Amino acid sequence: MTTTAVSQHQTKWWSGGKSPFNVEYGKLMMWYFLMSDSFTFGAFLISYGTIRFSQNYWPAPSIVFNTFPGAGEANLPLAFVSVMTFILIMSSVTMVLAVHEGHHGNRKGVVKWLAWTIVGGFAFLGCQAWEWNHLITGEHLVLVNDHLEKWGQSMSHNPWGPQVPHIELQRLGISVAEHEKVFTPGPVAFGGYFYGITGFHGFHVFSGVIINIIMLTMAQTGVFDRKGHYLMIEKAGLYWHFVDLVWVFVFLCFYLI
Amino acid sequence: MAEHFATTEVTVHHEPSSSTKRIWKVFWILLIITIIELGLGLSIYALDLPESLKLLLIKIVIIILSLSKAFYIVSVFMHLGDEIRNLIMTIAVPLLLFTWFIYAFLHDGNSYKNLRNKYDKYYEQRGKQQMEMKKEDKAEKKAEKK
């Protein structure tokens, strides 16, 4: 359908009177905004990679991210972040379903799926809040100048350097329980990059939720029905999918490799 | 056809698909890829590999899987695959700059590490100590398992 129409107009496509990209202005500009935003995120992640490559040691993600709400001290590497990833994929699906209902001008469907998307967005933000809180307030034994200190993960301290063997601790005359792990200080840059990049992503999720709430109220009050189209939902959808897209790479760079 | 959207701009109408089958199919693809990625991520932890070719290979596979996820999200969820070629190119081509961007900066980081290890004796010593610590710790863990 689209392709036949394109070939029909091919000679006059760029001669004015038509949108050469066959999308409305707002949607095209949303694409360009997202492209520039991807360069912002890309620059952050590449800068993180550069610092990581310049270090002799970098903590493995499965050591840093191994807790789950309500599971206490149990060692569950990557479990919680997989829940977060699932929530974001799911909310991306509900968003694309909202856009799909919008194509058919079905107000009820749009409202229903947008509401679920908002729920997913809040769930993700809640998970992130828990994770940050847990990392900042967590207490980890760190061997500093031959004595033990308790550190949380902050912008200035990283408690996940190489683990100190218990033999070494005995040599220093420090006694710890058998199951307790003691680390040396890790790379300081970890905190700044982690909080900076996941925070910037979280801010995108938050603004996405706000945009979706505005779209929901507009749909509910019949603004789009009066306009005769749901193109606005498509633009909000693009932004929301971009948030999911960025998470794919944040997940990759911080949690997987 | 343009009247369908009732906008002032002249665009050719995209026929909306009637079923959500494609969306759910992509959802399952994304879910399965994510599970495989997690499995590989955990295998890095479980195998406790030292810096090696094998570890690098696992990481490359994870990166390729992530890129395929990105492709599905952009082309199906964001409907870029349904747009005309001009639009796809104007979005995709600038992103190719990332290849050089990534290569140059990671190479720079690596070179910085090598230079520091070469000229900053304290830095090198600390790095060596850390590696020894890691080895000793591993040996202890192995002994515990036995």
GROMACS .gro file of C-alpha atoms in nm:
model
  403
    1MET     CA    1   0.000   0.000   0.000
    2THR     CA    2   0.262   0.250   0.110
    3THR     CA    3   0.512   0.138  -0.150
    4THR     CA    4   0.268   0.174  -0.440
    5ALA     CA    5   0.180   0.522  -0.323
    6VAL     CA    6   0.548   0.608  -0.302
    7SER     CA    7   0.624   0.498  -0.655
    8GLN     CA    8   0.326   0.693  -0.783
    9HIS     CA    9   0.462   1.017  -0.643
   10GLN     CA   10   0.827   0.943  -0.698
   11THR     CA   11   0.899   1.218  -0.949
   12LYS     CA   12   0.742   1.492  -0.736
   13TRP     CA   13   0.849   1.362  -0.397
   14TRP     CA   14   1.100   1.638  -0.317
   15SER     CA   15   0.943   1.918  -0.518
   16GLY     CA   16   0.731   2.053  -0.237
   17GLY     CA   17   0.375   2.008  -0.123
   18LYS     CA   18   0.452   1.674   0.031
   19SER     CA   19   0.640   1.545   0.331
   20PRO     CA   20   0.948   1.386   0.170
   21PHE     CA   21   0.983   1.143   0.458
   22ASN     CA   22   0.614   1.065   0.455
   23VAL     CA   23   0.573   1.145   0.824
   24GLU     CA   24   0.433   1.453   0.990
   25TYR     CA   25   0.669   1.717   1.117
   26GLY     CA   26   0.632   1.636   1.487
   27LYS     CA   27   0.716   1.272   1.441
   28LEU     CA   28   1.020   1.348   1.227
   29MET     CA   29   1.149   1.593   1.488
   30MET     CA   30   1.090   1.335   1.760
   31TRP     CA   31   1.311   1.095   1.561
   32TYR     CA   32   1.585   1.355   1.534
   33PHE     CA   33   1.560   1.437   1.901
   34LEU     CA   34   1.591   1.069   1.987
   35MET     CA   35   1.891   1.037   1.757
   36SER     CA   36   2.068   1.323   1.933
   37ASP     CA   37   1.969   1.178   2.270
   38SER     CA   38   2.121   0.846   2.170
   39PHE     CA   39   2.448   1.030   2.110
   40THR     CA   40   2.425   1.177   2.460
   41PHE     CA   41   2.374   0.835   2.614
   42GLY     CA   42   2.635   0.689   2.383
   43ALA     CA   43   2.889   0.948   2.495
   44PHE     CA   44   2.819   0.867   2.860
   45LEU     CA   45   2.851   0.494   2.808
   46ILE     CA   46   3.164   0.524   2.594
   47SER     CA   47   3.325   0.749   2.852
   48TYR     CA   48   3.245   0.485   3.114
   49GLY     CA   49   3.402   0.225   2.887
   50THR     CA   50   3.714   0.438   2.841
   51ILE     CA   51   3.768   0.469   3.217
   52ARG     CA   52   3.696   0.101   3.264
   53PHE     CA   53   3.953   0.010   3.000
   54SER     CA   54   4.209   0.233   3.171
   55GLN     CA   55   4.187   0.042   3.501
   56ASN     CA   56   4.377  -0.269   3.601
   57TYR     CA   57   4.078  -0.394   3.796
   58TRP     CA   58   3.704  -0.344   3.762
   59PRO     CA   59   3.441  -0.515   3.983
   60ALA     CA   60   3.235  -0.790   3.819
   61PRO     CA   61   2.863  -0.702   3.798
   62SER     CA   62   2.756  -1.030   3.960
   63ILE     CA   63   2.945  -0.929   4.276
   64VAL     CA   64   2.798  -0.578   4.291
   65PHE     CA   65   2.440  -0.661   4.194
   66ASN     CA   66   2.354  -0.974   4.387
   67THR     CA   67   2.073  -0.874   4.620
   68PHE     CA   68   1.697  -0.901   4.597
   69PRO     CA   69   1.435  -0.716   4.805
   70GLY     CA   70   1.330  -0.929   5.098
   71ALA     CA   71   1.597  -1.192   5.036
   72GLY     CA   72   1.838  -1.053   5.295
   73GLU     CA   73   2.199  -1.151   5.243
   74ALA     CA   74   2.124  -1.430   4.993
   75ASN     CA   75   2.359  -1.427   4.695
   76LEU     CA   76   2.133  -1.380   4.391
   77PRO     CA   77   2.345  -1.228   4.115
   78LEU     CA   78   2.153  -1.033   3.848
   79ALA     CA   79   1.813  -1.152   3.975
   80PHE     CA   80   1.668  -0.811   4.059
   81VAL     CA   81   1.792  -0.640   3.744
   82SER     CA   82   1.628  -0.911   3.533
   83VAL     CA   83   1.297  -0.822   3.700
   84MET     CA   84   1.359  -0.455   3.612
   85THR     CA   85   1.440  -0.547   3.253
   86PHE     CA   86   1.127  -0.758   3.227
   87ILE     CA   87   0.913  -0.470   3.361
   88LEU     CA   88   1.055  -0.234   3.099
   89ILE     CA   89   1.009  -0.477   2.808
   90MET     CA   90   0.653  -0.542   2.924
   91SER     CA   91   0.575  -0.171   2.945
   92SER     CA   92   0.717  -0.128   2.597
   93VAL     CA   93   0.471  -0.391   2.473
   94THR     CA   94   0.175  -0.222   2.643
   95MET     CA   95   0.283   0.109   2.487
   96VAL     CA   96   0.299  -0.036   2.136
   97LEU     CA   97  -0.046  -0.187   2.198
   98ALA     CA   98  -0.172   0.161   2.294
   99VAL     CA   99  -0.030   0.301   1.969
  100HIS     CA  100  -0.193   0.012   1.783
  101GLU     CA  101  -0.535   0.093   1.937
  102GLY     CA  102  -0.473   0.457   1.846
  103HIS     CA  103  -0.433   0.361   1.479
  104HIS     CA  104  -0.784   0.220   1.495
  105GLY     CA  105  -0.917   0.522   1.684
  106ASN     CA  106  -1.022   0.305   1.977
  107ARG     CA  107  -1.023   0.538   2.277
  108LYS     CA  108  -1.096   0.271   2.538
  109GLY     CA  109  -0.808   0.056   2.418
  110VAL     CA  110  -0.565   0.350   2.419
  111VAL     CA  111  -0.662   0.444   2.774
  112LYS     CA  112  -0.633   0.087   2.899
  113TRP     CA  113  -0.286   0.018   2.754
  114LEU     CA  114  -0.152   0.362   2.840
  115ALA     CA  115  -0.258   0.308   3.200
  116TRP     CA  116  -0.066  -0.021   3.208
  117THR     CA  117   0.238   0.151   3.058
  118ILE     CA  118   0.228   0.410   3.336
  119VAL     CA  119   0.203   0.133   3.595
  120GLY     CA  120   0.510  -0.032   3.439
  121GLY     CA  121   0.700   0.298   3.444
  122PHE     CA  122   0.630   0.352   3.813
  123ALA     CA  123   0.722  -0.009   3.891
  124PHE     CA  124   1.057   0.038   3.718
  125LEU     CA  125   1.124   0.364   3.903
  126GLY     CA  126   1.036   0.195   4.231
  127CYS     CA  127   1.284  -0.085   4.158
  128GLN     CA  128   1.554   0.167   4.076
  129ALA     CA  129   1.487   0.360   4.396
  130TRP     CA  130   1.526   0.038   4.595
  131GLU     CA  131   1.845  -0.052   4.415
  132TRP     CA  132   2.006   0.289   4.467
  133ASN     CA  133   1.902   0.297   4.829
  134HIS     CA  134   2.041  -0.050   4.883
  135LEU     CA  135   2.374   0.034   4.717
  136ILE     CA  136   2.419   0.363   4.904
  137THR     CA  137   2.320   0.241   5.249
  138GLY     CA  138   2.467  -0.110   5.219
  139GLU     CA  139   2.763  -0.186   5.444
  140HIS     CA  140   3.056  -0.381   5.306
  141LEU     CA  141   3.376  -0.473   5.483
  142VAL     CA  142   3.674  -0.306   5.319
  143LEU     CA  143   4.039  -0.347   5.414
  144VAL     CA  144   4.189   0.003   5.430
  145ASN     CA  145   4.547   0.051   5.558
  146ASP     CA  146   4.539  -0.285   5.736
  147HIS     CA  147   4.216  -0.224   5.925
  148LEU     CA  148   3.852  -0.289   5.842
  149GLU     CA  149   3.600  -0.021   5.747
  150LYS     CA  150   3.235  -0.042   5.647
  151TRP     CA  151   3.160   0.125   5.314
  152GLY     CA  152   2.853   0.177   5.102
  153GLN     CA  153   2.872   0.236   4.728
  154SER     CA  154   2.898   0.614   4.685
  155MET     CA  155   3.046   0.867   4.445
  156SER     CA  156   3.372   0.869   4.641
  157HIS     CA  157   3.396   0.509   4.766
  158ASN     CA  158   3.378   0.174   4.596
  159PRO     CA  159   3.383  -0.126   4.830
  160TRP     CA  160   3.432  -0.385   4.554
  161GLY     CA  161   3.802  -0.418   4.479
  162PRO     CA  162   3.957  -0.765   4.471
  163GLN     CA  163   3.846  -0.983   4.759
  164VAL     CA  164   4.094  -1.026   5.045
  165PRO     CA  165   4.168  -1.393   5.121
  166HIS     CA  166   4.104  -1.497   5.482
  167ILE     CA  167   4.466  -1.614   5.515
  168GLU     CA  168   4.576  -1.259   5.449
  169LEU     CA  169   4.338  -1.128   5.718
  170GLN     CA  170   4.476  -1.378   5.972
  171ARG     CA  171   4.824  -1.258   5.889
  172LEU     CA  172   4.712  -0.906   5.978
  173GLY     CA  173   4.549  -1.028   6.298
  174ILE     CA  174   4.195  -0.941   6.186
  175SER     CA  175   3.924  -1.191   6.263
  176VAL     CA  176   3.602  -1.206   6.065
  177ALA     CA  177   3.327  -1.466   6.048
  178GLU     CA  178   3.384  -1.748   5.801
  179HIS     CA  179   3.107  -1.643   5.560
  180GLU     CA  180   3.196  -1.273   5.557
  181LYS     CA  181   3.368  -1.129   5.255
  182VAL     CA  182   3.629  -0.858   5.282
  183PHE     CA  183   3.728  -0.648   4.983
  184THR     CA  184   3.996  -0.396   4.904
  185PRO     CA  185   3.884  -0.051   4.779
  186GLY     CA  186   3.765  -0.063   4.418
  187PRO     CA  187   3.779   0.196   4.139
  188VAL     CA  188   3.625   0.524   4.257
  189ALA     CA  189   3.488   0.609   3.911
  190PHE     CA  190   3.236   0.324   3.934
  191GLY     CA  191   2.991   0.519   4.152
  192GLY     CA  192   2.988   0.836   3.945
  193TYR     CA  193   2.927   0.648   3.622
  194PHE     CA  194   2.671   0.410   3.764
  195TYR     CA  195   2.462   0.674   3.941
  196GLY     CA  196   2.512   0.926   3.662
  197ILE     CA  197   2.405   0.701   3.377
  198THR     CA  198   2.130   0.502   3.549
  199GLY     CA  199   2.012   0.831   3.700
  200PHE     CA  200   1.996   0.997   3.360
  201HIS     CA  201   1.808   0.697   3.228
  202GLY     CA  202   1.578   0.703   3.532
  203PHE     CA  203   1.511   1.070   3.462
  204HIS     CA  204   1.408   0.973   3.108
  205VAL     CA  205   1.176   0.706   3.248
  206PHE     CA  206   1.029   0.962   3.486
  207SER     CA  207   0.968   1.220   3.214
  208GLY     CA  208   0.826   0.942   2.994
  209VAL     CA  209   0.579   0.856   3.269
  210ILE     CA  210   0.478   1.224   3.296
  211ILE     CA  211   0.428   1.243   2.917
  212ASN     CA  212   0.222   0.923   2.927
  213ILE     CA  213   0.005   1.060   3.209
  214ILE     CA  214  -0.061   1.373   3.001
  215MET     CA  215  -0.146   1.153   2.700
  216LEU     CA  216  -0.378   0.945   2.917
  217THR     CA  217  -0.573   1.249   3.039
  218MET     CA  218  -0.591   1.388   2.686
  219ALA     CA  219  -0.720   1.058   2.553
  220GLN     CA  220  -0.965   1.022   2.840
  221THR     CA  221  -1.111   1.370   2.786
  222GLY     CA  222  -1.155   1.302   2.416
  223VAL     CA  223  -0.900   1.552   2.283
  224PHE     CA  224  -0.772   1.305   2.024
  225ASP     CA  225  -1.123   1.202   1.921
  226ARG     CA  226  -1.200   1.568   1.849
  227LYS     CA  227  -0.875   1.600   1.652
  228GLY     CA  228  -0.970   1.293   1.458
  229HIS     CA  229  -0.635   1.115   1.504
  230TYR     CA  230  -0.411   0.964   1.768
  231LEU     CA  231  -0.075   1.069   1.620
  232MET     CA  232   0.026   1.224   1.952
  233ILE     CA  233   0.027   0.878   2.114
  234GLU     CA  234   0.270   0.764   1.845
  235LYS     CA  235   0.519   1.036   1.938
  236ALA     CA  236   0.489   0.960   2.309
  237GLY     CA  237   0.532   0.594   2.214
  238LEU     CA  238   0.855   0.669   2.027
  239TYR     CA  239   0.995   0.838   2.337
  240TRP     CA  240   0.891   0.551   2.561
  241HIS     CA  241   1.044   0.287   2.334
  242PHE     CA  242   1.362   0.488   2.326
  243VAL     CA  243   1.378   0.466   2.704
  244ASP     CA  244   1.351   0.088   2.673
  245LEU     CA  245   1.614   0.093   2.399
  246VAL     CA  246   1.860   0.283   2.617
  247TRP     CA  247   1.802   0.034   2.898
  248VAL     CA  248   1.912  -0.245   2.664
  249PHE     CA  249   2.253  -0.079   2.650
  250VAL     CA  250   2.270   0.032   3.014
  251PHE     CA  251   2.182  -0.327   3.109
  252LEU     CA  252   2.453  -0.451   2.873
  253CYS     CA  253   2.729  -0.218   2.992
  254PHE     CA  254   2.669  -0.221   3.367
  255TYR     CA  255   2.509  -0.555   3.445
  256LEU     CA  256   2.613  -0.807   3.184
  257ILE     CA  257   2.970  -0.747   3.076
  258MET     CA  258  -0.615   0.938   0.163
  259ALA     CA  259  -0.442   1.222   0.343
  260GLU     CA  260  -0.778   1.338   0.480
  261HIS     CA  261  -0.783   1.029   0.693
  262PHE     CA  262  -0.537   1.186   0.937
  263ALA     CA  263  -0.700   1.529   0.913
  264THR     CA  264  -0.362   1.699   0.952
  265THR     CA  265  -0.252   1.991   0.740
  266GLU     CA  266   0.048   1.797   0.618
  267VAL     CA  267   0.033   1.578   0.314
  268THR     CA  268   0.141   1.229   0.402
  269VAL     CA  269   0.058   0.899   0.245
  270HIS     CA  270  -0.154   0.692   0.474
  271HIS     CA  271   0.014   0.394   0.643
  272GLU     CA  272  -0.226   0.107   0.653
  273PRO     CA  273  -0.249   0.007   1.021
  274SER     CA  274  -0.214  -0.365   1.079
  275SER     CA  275  -0.527  -0.527   1.207
  276SER     CA  276  -0.371  -0.781   1.442
  277THR     CA  277  -0.131  -0.757   1.733
  278LYS     CA  278   0.035  -1.085   1.641
  279ARG     CA  279   0.359  -0.921   1.530
  280ILE     CA  280   0.389  -0.722   1.853
  281TRP     CA  281   0.355  -1.033   2.070
  282LYS     CA  282   0.596  -1.224   1.851
  283VAL     CA  283   0.859  -0.954   1.905
  284PHE     CA  284   0.782  -0.954   2.277
  285TRP     CA  285   0.867  -1.325   2.295
  286ILE     CA  286   1.183  -1.274   2.088
  287LEU     CA  287   1.297  -0.996   2.322
  288LEU     CA  288   1.218  -1.203   2.629
  289ILE     CA  289   1.405  -1.508   2.502
  290ILE     CA  290   1.710  -1.303   2.400
  291THR     CA  291   1.714  -1.138   2.744
  292ILE     CA  292   1.700  -1.477   2.915
  293ILE     CA  293   1.990  -1.603   2.702
  294GLU     CA  294   2.185  -1.288   2.788
  295LEU     CA  295   2.122  -1.340   3.156
  296GLY     CA  296   2.229  -1.701   3.124
  297LEU     CA  297   2.556  -1.593   2.962
  298GLY     CA  298   2.606  -1.320   3.223
  299LEU     CA  299   2.561  -1.576   3.499
  300SER     CA  300   2.789  -1.822   3.324
  301ILE     CA  301   3.067  -1.561   3.341
  302TYR     CA  302   3.009  -1.553   3.716
  303ALA     CA  303   2.973  -1.929   3.760
  304LEU     CA  304   3.275  -2.023   3.551
  305ASP     CA  305   3.482  -1.751   3.720
  306LEU     CA  306   3.700  -1.722   3.412
  307PRO     CA  307   4.022  -1.524   3.418
  308GLU     CA  308   4.076  -1.262   3.147
  309SER     CA  309   4.084  -1.483   2.843
  310LEU     CA  310   3.969  -1.533   2.489
  311LYS     CA  311   3.675  -1.741   2.612
  312LEU     CA  312   3.552  -1.458   2.835
  313LEU     CA  313   3.590  -1.211   2.550
  314LEU     CA  314   3.392  -1.442   2.323
  315ILE     CA  315   3.102  -1.469   2.570
  316LYS     CA  316   3.097  -1.090   2.601
  317ILE     CA  317   3.094  -1.044   2.223
  318VAL     CA  318   2.799  -1.283   2.195
  319ILE     CA  319   2.612  -1.082   2.461
  320ILE     CA  320   2.684  -0.758   2.271
  321ILE     CA  321   2.555  -0.906   1.945
  322LEU     CA  322   2.239  -1.026   2.122
  323SER     CA  323   2.185  -0.677   2.267
  324LEU     CA  324   2.222  -0.521   1.924
  325SER     CA  325   1.962  -0.759   1.783
  326LYS     CA  326   1.728  -0.658   2.067
  327ALA     CA  327   1.784  -0.294   1.974
  328PHE     CA  328   1.704  -0.378   1.612
  329TYR     CA  329   1.371  -0.539   1.702
  330ILE     CA  330   1.268  -0.252   1.930
  331VAL     CA  331   1.351   0.014   1.671
  332SER     CA  332   1.216  -0.160   1.364
  333VAL     CA  333   0.894  -0.309   1.505
  334PHE     CA  334   0.800  -0.125   1.826
  335MET     CA  335   0.906   0.214   1.693
  336HIS     CA  336   0.780   0.123   1.343
  337LEU     CA  337   1.096   0.252   1.176
  338GLY     CA  338   1.094  -0.060   0.958
  339ASP     CA  339   0.759   0.053   0.816
  340GLU     CA  340   0.879   0.401   0.723
  341ILE     CA  341   1.018   0.487   0.381
  342ARG     CA  342   1.383   0.429   0.303
  343ASN     CA  343   1.481   0.796   0.315
  344LEU     CA  344   1.371   0.827   0.674
  345ILE     CA  345   1.539   0.503   0.779
  346MET     CA  346   1.867   0.622   0.627
  347THR     CA  347   1.858   0.967   0.780
  348ILE     CA  348   1.825   0.805   1.124
  349ALA     CA  349   2.051   0.503   1.081
  350VAL     CA  350   2.347   0.646   0.888
  351PRO     CA  351   2.457   0.908   1.146
  352LEU     CA  352   2.458   0.632   1.409
  353LEU     CA  353   2.738   0.462   1.215
  354LEU     CA  354   2.966   0.725   1.368
  355PHE     CA  355   2.941   0.520   1.685
  356THR     CA  356   3.173   0.252   1.544
  357TRP     CA  357   3.464   0.493   1.525
  358PHE     CA  358   3.359   0.665   1.846
  359ILE     CA  359   3.367   0.337   2.039
  360TYR     CA  360   3.686   0.208   1.882
  361ALA     CA  361   3.882   0.531   1.932
  362PHE     CA  362   3.784   0.587   2.294
  363LEU     CA  363   3.821   0.230   2.417
  364HIS     CA  364   4.158   0.214   2.248
  365ASP     CA  365   4.250   0.539   2.422
  366GLY     CA  366   4.150   0.400   2.761
  367ASN     CA  367   4.349   0.086   2.704
  368SER     CA  368   4.653   0.281   2.592
  369TYR     CA  369   4.626   0.502   2.902
  370LYS     CA  370   4.633   0.192   3.120
  371ASN     CA  371   4.940   0.057   2.944
  372LEU     CA  372   5.124   0.387   2.970
  373ARG     CA  373   5.045   0.420   3.339
  374ASN     CA  374   5.156   0.065   3.408
  375LYS     CA  375   5.479   0.139   3.225
  376TYR     CA  376   5.571   0.475   3.377
  377ASP     CA  377   5.386   0.487   3.711
  378LYS     CA  378   5.555   0.220   3.921
  379TYR     CA  379   5.310   0.262   4.209
  380TYR     CA  380   5.016   0.205   3.977
  381GLU     CA  381   5.170  -0.105   3.829
  382GLN     CA  382   5.256  -0.245   4.170
  383ARG     CA  383   4.902  -0.194   4.292
  384GLY     CA  384   4.769  -0.367   3.984
  385LYS     CA  385   4.998  -0.663   4.045
  386GLN     CA  386   4.899  -0.680   4.411
  387GLN     CA  387   4.535  -0.685   4.311
  388MET     CA  388   4.597  -0.968   4.068
  389GLU     CA  389   4.783  -1.166   4.333
  390MET     CA  390   4.502  -1.107   4.577
  391LYS     CA  391   4.260  -1.243   4.321
  392LYS     CA  392   4.472  -1.553   4.263
  393GLU     CA  393   4.515  -1.621   4.633
  394ASP     CA  394   4.145  -1.577   4.689
  395LYS     CA  395   4.067  -1.823   4.412
  396ALA     CA  396   4.306  -2.079   4.551
  397GLU     CA  397   4.133  -2.043   4.888
  398LYS     CA  398   3.793  -2.089   4.733
  399LYS     CA  399   3.911  -2.402   4.554
  400ALA     CA  400   4.050  -2.545   4.878
  401GLU     CA  401   3.717  -2.476   5.046
  402LYS     CA  402   3.529  -2.662   4.776
  403LYS     CA  403   3.747  -2.970   4.826
   0.00000   0.00000   0.00000
